[in-house]
mmCIF file of C-alpha atoms in Angstrom:
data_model
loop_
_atom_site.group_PDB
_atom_site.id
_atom_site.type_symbol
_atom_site.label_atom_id
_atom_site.label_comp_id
_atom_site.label_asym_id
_atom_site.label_seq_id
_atom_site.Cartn_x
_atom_site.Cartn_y
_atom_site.Cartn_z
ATOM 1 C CA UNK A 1 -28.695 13.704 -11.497
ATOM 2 C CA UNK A 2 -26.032 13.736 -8.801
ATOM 3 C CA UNK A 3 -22.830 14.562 -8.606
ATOM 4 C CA UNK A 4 -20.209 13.053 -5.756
ATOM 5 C CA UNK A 5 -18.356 15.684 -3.956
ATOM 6 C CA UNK A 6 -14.744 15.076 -4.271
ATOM 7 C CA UNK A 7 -13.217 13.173 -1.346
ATOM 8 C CA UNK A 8 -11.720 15.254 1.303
ATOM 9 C CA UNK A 9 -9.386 12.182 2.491
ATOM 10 C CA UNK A 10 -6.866 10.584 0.067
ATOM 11 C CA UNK A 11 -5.441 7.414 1.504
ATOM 12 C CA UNK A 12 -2.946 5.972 0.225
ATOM 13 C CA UNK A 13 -1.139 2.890 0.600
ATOM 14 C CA UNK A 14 2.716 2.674 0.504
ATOM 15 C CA UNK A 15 4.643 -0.525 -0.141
ATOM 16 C CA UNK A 16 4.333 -1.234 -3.894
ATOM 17 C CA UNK A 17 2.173 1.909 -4.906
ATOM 18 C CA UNK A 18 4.089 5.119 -3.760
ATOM 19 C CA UNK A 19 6.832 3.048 -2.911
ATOM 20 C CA UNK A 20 8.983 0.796 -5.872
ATOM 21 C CA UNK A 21 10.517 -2.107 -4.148
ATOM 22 C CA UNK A 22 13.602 -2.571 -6.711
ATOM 23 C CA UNK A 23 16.111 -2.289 -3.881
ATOM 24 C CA UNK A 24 14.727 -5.518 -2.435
ATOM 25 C CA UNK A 25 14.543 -6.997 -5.592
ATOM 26 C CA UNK A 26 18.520 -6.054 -6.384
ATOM 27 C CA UNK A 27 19.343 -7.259 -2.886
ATOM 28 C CA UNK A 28 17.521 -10.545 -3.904
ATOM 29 C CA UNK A 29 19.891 -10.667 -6.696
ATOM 30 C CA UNK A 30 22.873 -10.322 -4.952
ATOM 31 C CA UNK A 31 22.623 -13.224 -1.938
ATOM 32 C CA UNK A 32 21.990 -15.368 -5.457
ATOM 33 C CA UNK A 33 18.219 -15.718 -5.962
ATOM 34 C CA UNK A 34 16.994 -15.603 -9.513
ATOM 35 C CA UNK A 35 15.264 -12.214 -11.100
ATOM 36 C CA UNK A 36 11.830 -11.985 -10.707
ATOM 37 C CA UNK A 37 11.932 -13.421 -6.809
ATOM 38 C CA UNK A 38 10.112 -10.399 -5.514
ATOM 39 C CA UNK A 39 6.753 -10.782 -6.977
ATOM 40 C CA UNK A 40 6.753 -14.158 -5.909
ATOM 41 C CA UNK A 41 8.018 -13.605 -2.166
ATOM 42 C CA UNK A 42 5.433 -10.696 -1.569
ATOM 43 C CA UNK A 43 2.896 -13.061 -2.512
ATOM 44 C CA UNK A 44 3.659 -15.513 -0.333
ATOM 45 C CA UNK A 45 4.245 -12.575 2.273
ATOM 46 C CA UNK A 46 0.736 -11.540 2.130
ATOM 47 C CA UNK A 47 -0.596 -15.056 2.027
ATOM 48 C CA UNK A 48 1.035 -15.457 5.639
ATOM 49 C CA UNK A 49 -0.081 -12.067 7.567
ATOM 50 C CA UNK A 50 -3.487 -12.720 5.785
ATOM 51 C CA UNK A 51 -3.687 -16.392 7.080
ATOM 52 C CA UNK A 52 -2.230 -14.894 10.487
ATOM 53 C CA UNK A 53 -5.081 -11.819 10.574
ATOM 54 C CA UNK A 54 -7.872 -14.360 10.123
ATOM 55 C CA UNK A 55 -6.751 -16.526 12.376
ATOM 56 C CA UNK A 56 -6.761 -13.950 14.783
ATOM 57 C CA UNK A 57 -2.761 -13.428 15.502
ATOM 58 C CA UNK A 58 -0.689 -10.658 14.362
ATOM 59 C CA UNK A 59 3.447 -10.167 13.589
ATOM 60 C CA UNK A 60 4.157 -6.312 11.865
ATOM 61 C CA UNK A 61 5.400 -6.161 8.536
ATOM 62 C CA UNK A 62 9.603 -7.354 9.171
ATOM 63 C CA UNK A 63 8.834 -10.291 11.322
ATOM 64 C CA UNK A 64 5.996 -11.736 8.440
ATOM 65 C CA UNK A 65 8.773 -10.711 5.560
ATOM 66 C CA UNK A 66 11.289 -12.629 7.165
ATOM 67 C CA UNK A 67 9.503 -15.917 8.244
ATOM 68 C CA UNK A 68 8.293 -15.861 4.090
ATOM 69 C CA UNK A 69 11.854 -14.856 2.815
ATOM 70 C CA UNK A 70 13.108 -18.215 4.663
ATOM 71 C CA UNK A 71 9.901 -19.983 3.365
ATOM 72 C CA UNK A 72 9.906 -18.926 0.241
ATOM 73 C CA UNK A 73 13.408 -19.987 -0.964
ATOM 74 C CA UNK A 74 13.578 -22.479 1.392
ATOM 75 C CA UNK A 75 15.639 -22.196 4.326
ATOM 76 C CA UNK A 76 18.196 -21.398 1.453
ATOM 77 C CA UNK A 77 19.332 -17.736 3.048
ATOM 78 C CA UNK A 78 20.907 -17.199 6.536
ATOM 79 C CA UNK A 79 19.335 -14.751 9.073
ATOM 80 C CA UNK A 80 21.913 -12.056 7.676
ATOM 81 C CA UNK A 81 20.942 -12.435 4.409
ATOM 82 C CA UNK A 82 17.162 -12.067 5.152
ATOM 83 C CA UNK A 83 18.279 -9.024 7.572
ATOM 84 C CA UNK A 84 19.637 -7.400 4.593
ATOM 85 C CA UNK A 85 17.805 -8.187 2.309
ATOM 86 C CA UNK A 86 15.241 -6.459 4.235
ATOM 87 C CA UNK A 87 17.257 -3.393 4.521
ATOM 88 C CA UNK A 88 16.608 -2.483 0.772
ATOM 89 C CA UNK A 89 13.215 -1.393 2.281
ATOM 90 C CA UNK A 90 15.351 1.238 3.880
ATOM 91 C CA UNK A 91 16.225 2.385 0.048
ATOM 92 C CA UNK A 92 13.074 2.476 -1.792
ATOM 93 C CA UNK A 93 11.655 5.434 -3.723
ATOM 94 C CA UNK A 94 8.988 6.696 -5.100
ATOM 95 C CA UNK A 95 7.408 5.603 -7.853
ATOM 96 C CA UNK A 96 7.414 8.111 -11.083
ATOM 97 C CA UNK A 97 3.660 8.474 -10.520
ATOM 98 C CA UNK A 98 4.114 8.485 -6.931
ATOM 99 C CA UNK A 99 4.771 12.035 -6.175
ATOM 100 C CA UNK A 100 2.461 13.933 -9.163
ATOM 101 C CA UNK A 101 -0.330 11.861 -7.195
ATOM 102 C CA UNK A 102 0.220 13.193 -3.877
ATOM 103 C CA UNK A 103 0.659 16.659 -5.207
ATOM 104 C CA UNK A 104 -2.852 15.974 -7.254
ATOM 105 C CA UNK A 105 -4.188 15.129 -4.250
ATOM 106 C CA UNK A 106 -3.219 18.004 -2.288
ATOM 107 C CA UNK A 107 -4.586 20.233 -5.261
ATOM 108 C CA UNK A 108 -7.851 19.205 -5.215
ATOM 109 C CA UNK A 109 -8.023 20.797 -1.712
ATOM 110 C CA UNK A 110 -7.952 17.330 0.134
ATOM 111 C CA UNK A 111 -5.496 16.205 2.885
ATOM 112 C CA UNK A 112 -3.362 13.349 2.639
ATOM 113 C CA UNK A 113 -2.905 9.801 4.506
ATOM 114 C CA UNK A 114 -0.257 7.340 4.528
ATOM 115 C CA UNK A 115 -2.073 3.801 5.513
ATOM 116 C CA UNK A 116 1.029 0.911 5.538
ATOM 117 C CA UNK A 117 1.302 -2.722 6.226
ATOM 118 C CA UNK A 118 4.803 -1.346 7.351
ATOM 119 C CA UNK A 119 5.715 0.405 10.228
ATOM 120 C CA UNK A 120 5.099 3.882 10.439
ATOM 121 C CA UNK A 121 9.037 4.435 10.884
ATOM 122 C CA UNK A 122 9.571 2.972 7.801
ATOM 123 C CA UNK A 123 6.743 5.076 6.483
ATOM 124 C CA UNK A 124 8.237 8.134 7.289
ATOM 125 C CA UNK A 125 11.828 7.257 6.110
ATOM 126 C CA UNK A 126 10.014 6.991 2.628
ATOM 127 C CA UNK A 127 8.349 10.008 2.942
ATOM 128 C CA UNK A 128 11.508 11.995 3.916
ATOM 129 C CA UNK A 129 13.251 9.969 1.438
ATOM 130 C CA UNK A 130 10.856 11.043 -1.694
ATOM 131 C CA UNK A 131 10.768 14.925 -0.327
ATOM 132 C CA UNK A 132 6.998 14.529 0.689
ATOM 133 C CA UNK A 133 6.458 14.278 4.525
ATOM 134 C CA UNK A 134 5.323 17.694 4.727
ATOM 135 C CA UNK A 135 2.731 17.084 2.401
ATOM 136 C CA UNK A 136 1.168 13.825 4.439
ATOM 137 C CA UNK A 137 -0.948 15.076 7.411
ATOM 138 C CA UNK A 138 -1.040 11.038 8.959
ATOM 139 C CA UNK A 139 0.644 8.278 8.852
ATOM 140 C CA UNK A 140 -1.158 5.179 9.751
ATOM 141 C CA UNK A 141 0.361 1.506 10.003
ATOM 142 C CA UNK A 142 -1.038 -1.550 10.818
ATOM 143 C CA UNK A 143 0.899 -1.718 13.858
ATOM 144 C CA UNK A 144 -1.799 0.267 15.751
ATOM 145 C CA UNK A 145 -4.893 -2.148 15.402
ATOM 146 C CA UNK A 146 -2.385 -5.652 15.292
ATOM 147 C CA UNK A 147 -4.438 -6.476 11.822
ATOM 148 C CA UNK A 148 -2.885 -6.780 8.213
ATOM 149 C CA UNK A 149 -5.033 -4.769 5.182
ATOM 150 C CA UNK A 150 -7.265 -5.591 4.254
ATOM 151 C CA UNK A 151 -8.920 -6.546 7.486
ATOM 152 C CA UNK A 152 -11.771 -3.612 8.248
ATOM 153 C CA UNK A 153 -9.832 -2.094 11.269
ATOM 154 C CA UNK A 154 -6.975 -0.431 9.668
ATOM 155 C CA UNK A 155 -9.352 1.530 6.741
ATOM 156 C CA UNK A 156 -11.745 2.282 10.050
ATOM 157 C CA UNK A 157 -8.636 3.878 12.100
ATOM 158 C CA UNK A 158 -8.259 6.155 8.884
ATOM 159 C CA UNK A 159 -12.058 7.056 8.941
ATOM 160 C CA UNK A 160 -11.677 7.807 12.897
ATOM 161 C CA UNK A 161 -8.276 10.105 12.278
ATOM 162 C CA UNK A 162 -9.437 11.669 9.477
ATOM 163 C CA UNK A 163 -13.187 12.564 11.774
ATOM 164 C CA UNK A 164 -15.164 12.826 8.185
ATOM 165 C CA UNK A 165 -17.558 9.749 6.736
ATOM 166 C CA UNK A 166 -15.906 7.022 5.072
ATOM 167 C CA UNK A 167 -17.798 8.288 2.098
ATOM 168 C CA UNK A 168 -16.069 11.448 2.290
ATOM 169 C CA UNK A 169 -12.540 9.465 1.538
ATOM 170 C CA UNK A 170 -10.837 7.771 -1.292
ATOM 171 C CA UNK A 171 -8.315 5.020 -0.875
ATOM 172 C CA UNK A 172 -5.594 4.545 -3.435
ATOM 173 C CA UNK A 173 -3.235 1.351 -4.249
ATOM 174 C CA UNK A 174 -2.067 -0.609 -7.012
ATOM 175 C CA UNK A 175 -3.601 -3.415 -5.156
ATOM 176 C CA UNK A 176 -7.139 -4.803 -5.662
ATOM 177 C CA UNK A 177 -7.417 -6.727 -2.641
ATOM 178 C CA UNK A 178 -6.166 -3.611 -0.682
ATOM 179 C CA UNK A 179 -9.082 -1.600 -2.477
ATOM 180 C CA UNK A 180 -11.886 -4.604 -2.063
ATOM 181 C CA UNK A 181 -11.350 -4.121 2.134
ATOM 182 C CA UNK A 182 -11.002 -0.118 1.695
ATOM 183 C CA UNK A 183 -14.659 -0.775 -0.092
ATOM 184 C CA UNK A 184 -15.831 -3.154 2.430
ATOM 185 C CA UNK A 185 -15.794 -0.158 5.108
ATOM 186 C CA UNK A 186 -17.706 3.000 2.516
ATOM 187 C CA UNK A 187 -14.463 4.395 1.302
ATOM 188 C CA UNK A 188 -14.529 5.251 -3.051
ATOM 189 C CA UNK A 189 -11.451 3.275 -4.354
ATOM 190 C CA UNK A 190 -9.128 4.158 -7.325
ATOM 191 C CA UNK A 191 -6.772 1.278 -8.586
ATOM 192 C CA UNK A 192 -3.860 2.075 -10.750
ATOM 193 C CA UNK A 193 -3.029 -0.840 -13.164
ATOM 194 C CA UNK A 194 0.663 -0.508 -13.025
ATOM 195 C CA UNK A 195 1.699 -3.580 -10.377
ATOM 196 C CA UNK A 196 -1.346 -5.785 -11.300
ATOM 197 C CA UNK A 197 -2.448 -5.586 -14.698
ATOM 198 C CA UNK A 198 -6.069 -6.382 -14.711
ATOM 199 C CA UNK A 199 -9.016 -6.221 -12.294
ATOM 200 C CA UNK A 200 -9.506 -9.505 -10.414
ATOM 201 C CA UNK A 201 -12.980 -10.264 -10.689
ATOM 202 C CA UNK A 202 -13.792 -11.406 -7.323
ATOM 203 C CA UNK A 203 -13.120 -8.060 -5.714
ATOM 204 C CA UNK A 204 -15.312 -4.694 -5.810
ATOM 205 C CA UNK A 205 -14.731 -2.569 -8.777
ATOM 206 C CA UNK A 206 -13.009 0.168 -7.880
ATOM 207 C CA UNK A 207 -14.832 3.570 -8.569
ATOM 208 C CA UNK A 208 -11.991 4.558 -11.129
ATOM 209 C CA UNK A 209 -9.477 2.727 -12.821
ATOM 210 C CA UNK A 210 -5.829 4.200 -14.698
ATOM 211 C CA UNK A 211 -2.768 3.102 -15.464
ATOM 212 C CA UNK A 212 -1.435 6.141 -13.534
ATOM 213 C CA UNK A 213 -1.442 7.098 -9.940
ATOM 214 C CA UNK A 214 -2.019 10.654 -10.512
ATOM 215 C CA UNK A 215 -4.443 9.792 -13.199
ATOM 216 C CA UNK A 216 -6.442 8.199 -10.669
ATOM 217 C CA UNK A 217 -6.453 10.608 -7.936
ATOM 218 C CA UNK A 218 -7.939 13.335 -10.447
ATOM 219 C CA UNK A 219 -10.583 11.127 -11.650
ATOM 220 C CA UNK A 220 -11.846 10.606 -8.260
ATOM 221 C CA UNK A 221 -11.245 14.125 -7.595
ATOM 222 C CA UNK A 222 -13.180 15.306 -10.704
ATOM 223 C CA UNK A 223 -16.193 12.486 -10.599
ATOM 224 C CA UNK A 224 -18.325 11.886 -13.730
ATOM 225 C CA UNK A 225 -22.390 12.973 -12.986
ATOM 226 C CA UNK A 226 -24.374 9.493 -12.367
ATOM 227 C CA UNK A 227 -28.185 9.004 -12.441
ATOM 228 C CA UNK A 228 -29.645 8.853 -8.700
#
């Protein structure tokens, strides 16, 4: 019987899990689209720097929002709308989980990364914004290997900064798709259920599932004993 050592790395992604968008969403709501347009924009976000990662380009995070946000409701918004829009990304907080997780993290005696489809700027605004930058030892963005998550190269710039084996590190999102490319590369995975729901079946199963954030930090943190 073996038991895994507790990671020494906790990654974690940003925009959506630490991070609640609802300042985008309100913003949304006051140029005159209908509720419920963010979910559907960040989808069609992701679908673009995706399509634009595999076909070998890359645009960071605010030019791929914007080209969607005109997309998406169809040329319906001006360039200042989209521009401010945007700037609810300046606004966001943490999520209620978001900071109980971190400090879970920390107390498990591991360090802490930030790994963001955003820039790290923005990254750190958030950080300073939800009282925590002190607490995050890197903060990693796509922006330094031109690839959107979950290509392999961001998750392998966190296994080079953090100079331990991918095996050694967890990687933690409400995302599964962000988790299936964290898995692709050796790193454990803990999904929290809040932004998605339910597993999608295509992807790797994460190595521990909650509806919490800091729920699933200390069950990776505290792993179950498994047969070898």
């Amino acid at each position: 019987m073996t038991t895994p050592a507790a990671p020494e790395v906790f990654v974690f992604d940003v925009v959506g899990t630490l991070a609640d968008l609802q300042p985008v969403e309100n913003r949304m709501q006051a140029r005159g689209l209908p509720a419920g347009s963010l979910d559907p924009w960040f989808r069609h976000m992701l679908r673009d720097a995706m399509a634009l990662t595999l076909a070998g380009d890359y645009l960071p995070f605010t030019d791929v929002a914007a080209s969607a946000l005109h997309s998406h409701t169809r040329g319906a918004l001006s360039d200042d709308d989209v521009e401010w829009i945007l700037g609810g990304f300046s606004e966001t907080r943490p999520h209620p989980d978001a900071v109980p997780a971190v400090d879970a993290a920390l107390k498990s005696g591991a360090r802490v990364f930030a790994l963001s489809n955003g820039a790290a700027s923005s990254t750190e605004g958030f950080l300073d914004r939800a009282g925590i930058r002190d607490r995050v030892e890197q903060i990693l963005s796509i922006d330094d290997v031109r690839a959107w998550k979950p290509s392999p190269a961001p998750y392998r710039l966190a296994v080079e900064r953090a100079g331990v084996p991918a095996s050694s590190m967890a990687m933690i999102a409400v995302h599964g798709w962000d988790l299936h490319g964290a898995s692709r590369v050796g790193l454990r995975t803990g999904w929290c259920s809040r932004e998605e729901g339910v597993l999608t079946p295509a992807f790797a199963r994460p190595d521990v599932v909650a509806d919490r954030l800091d729920d699933v930090v200390r069950g990776l943190a505290t792993p179950s004993v498994t047969s070898e």
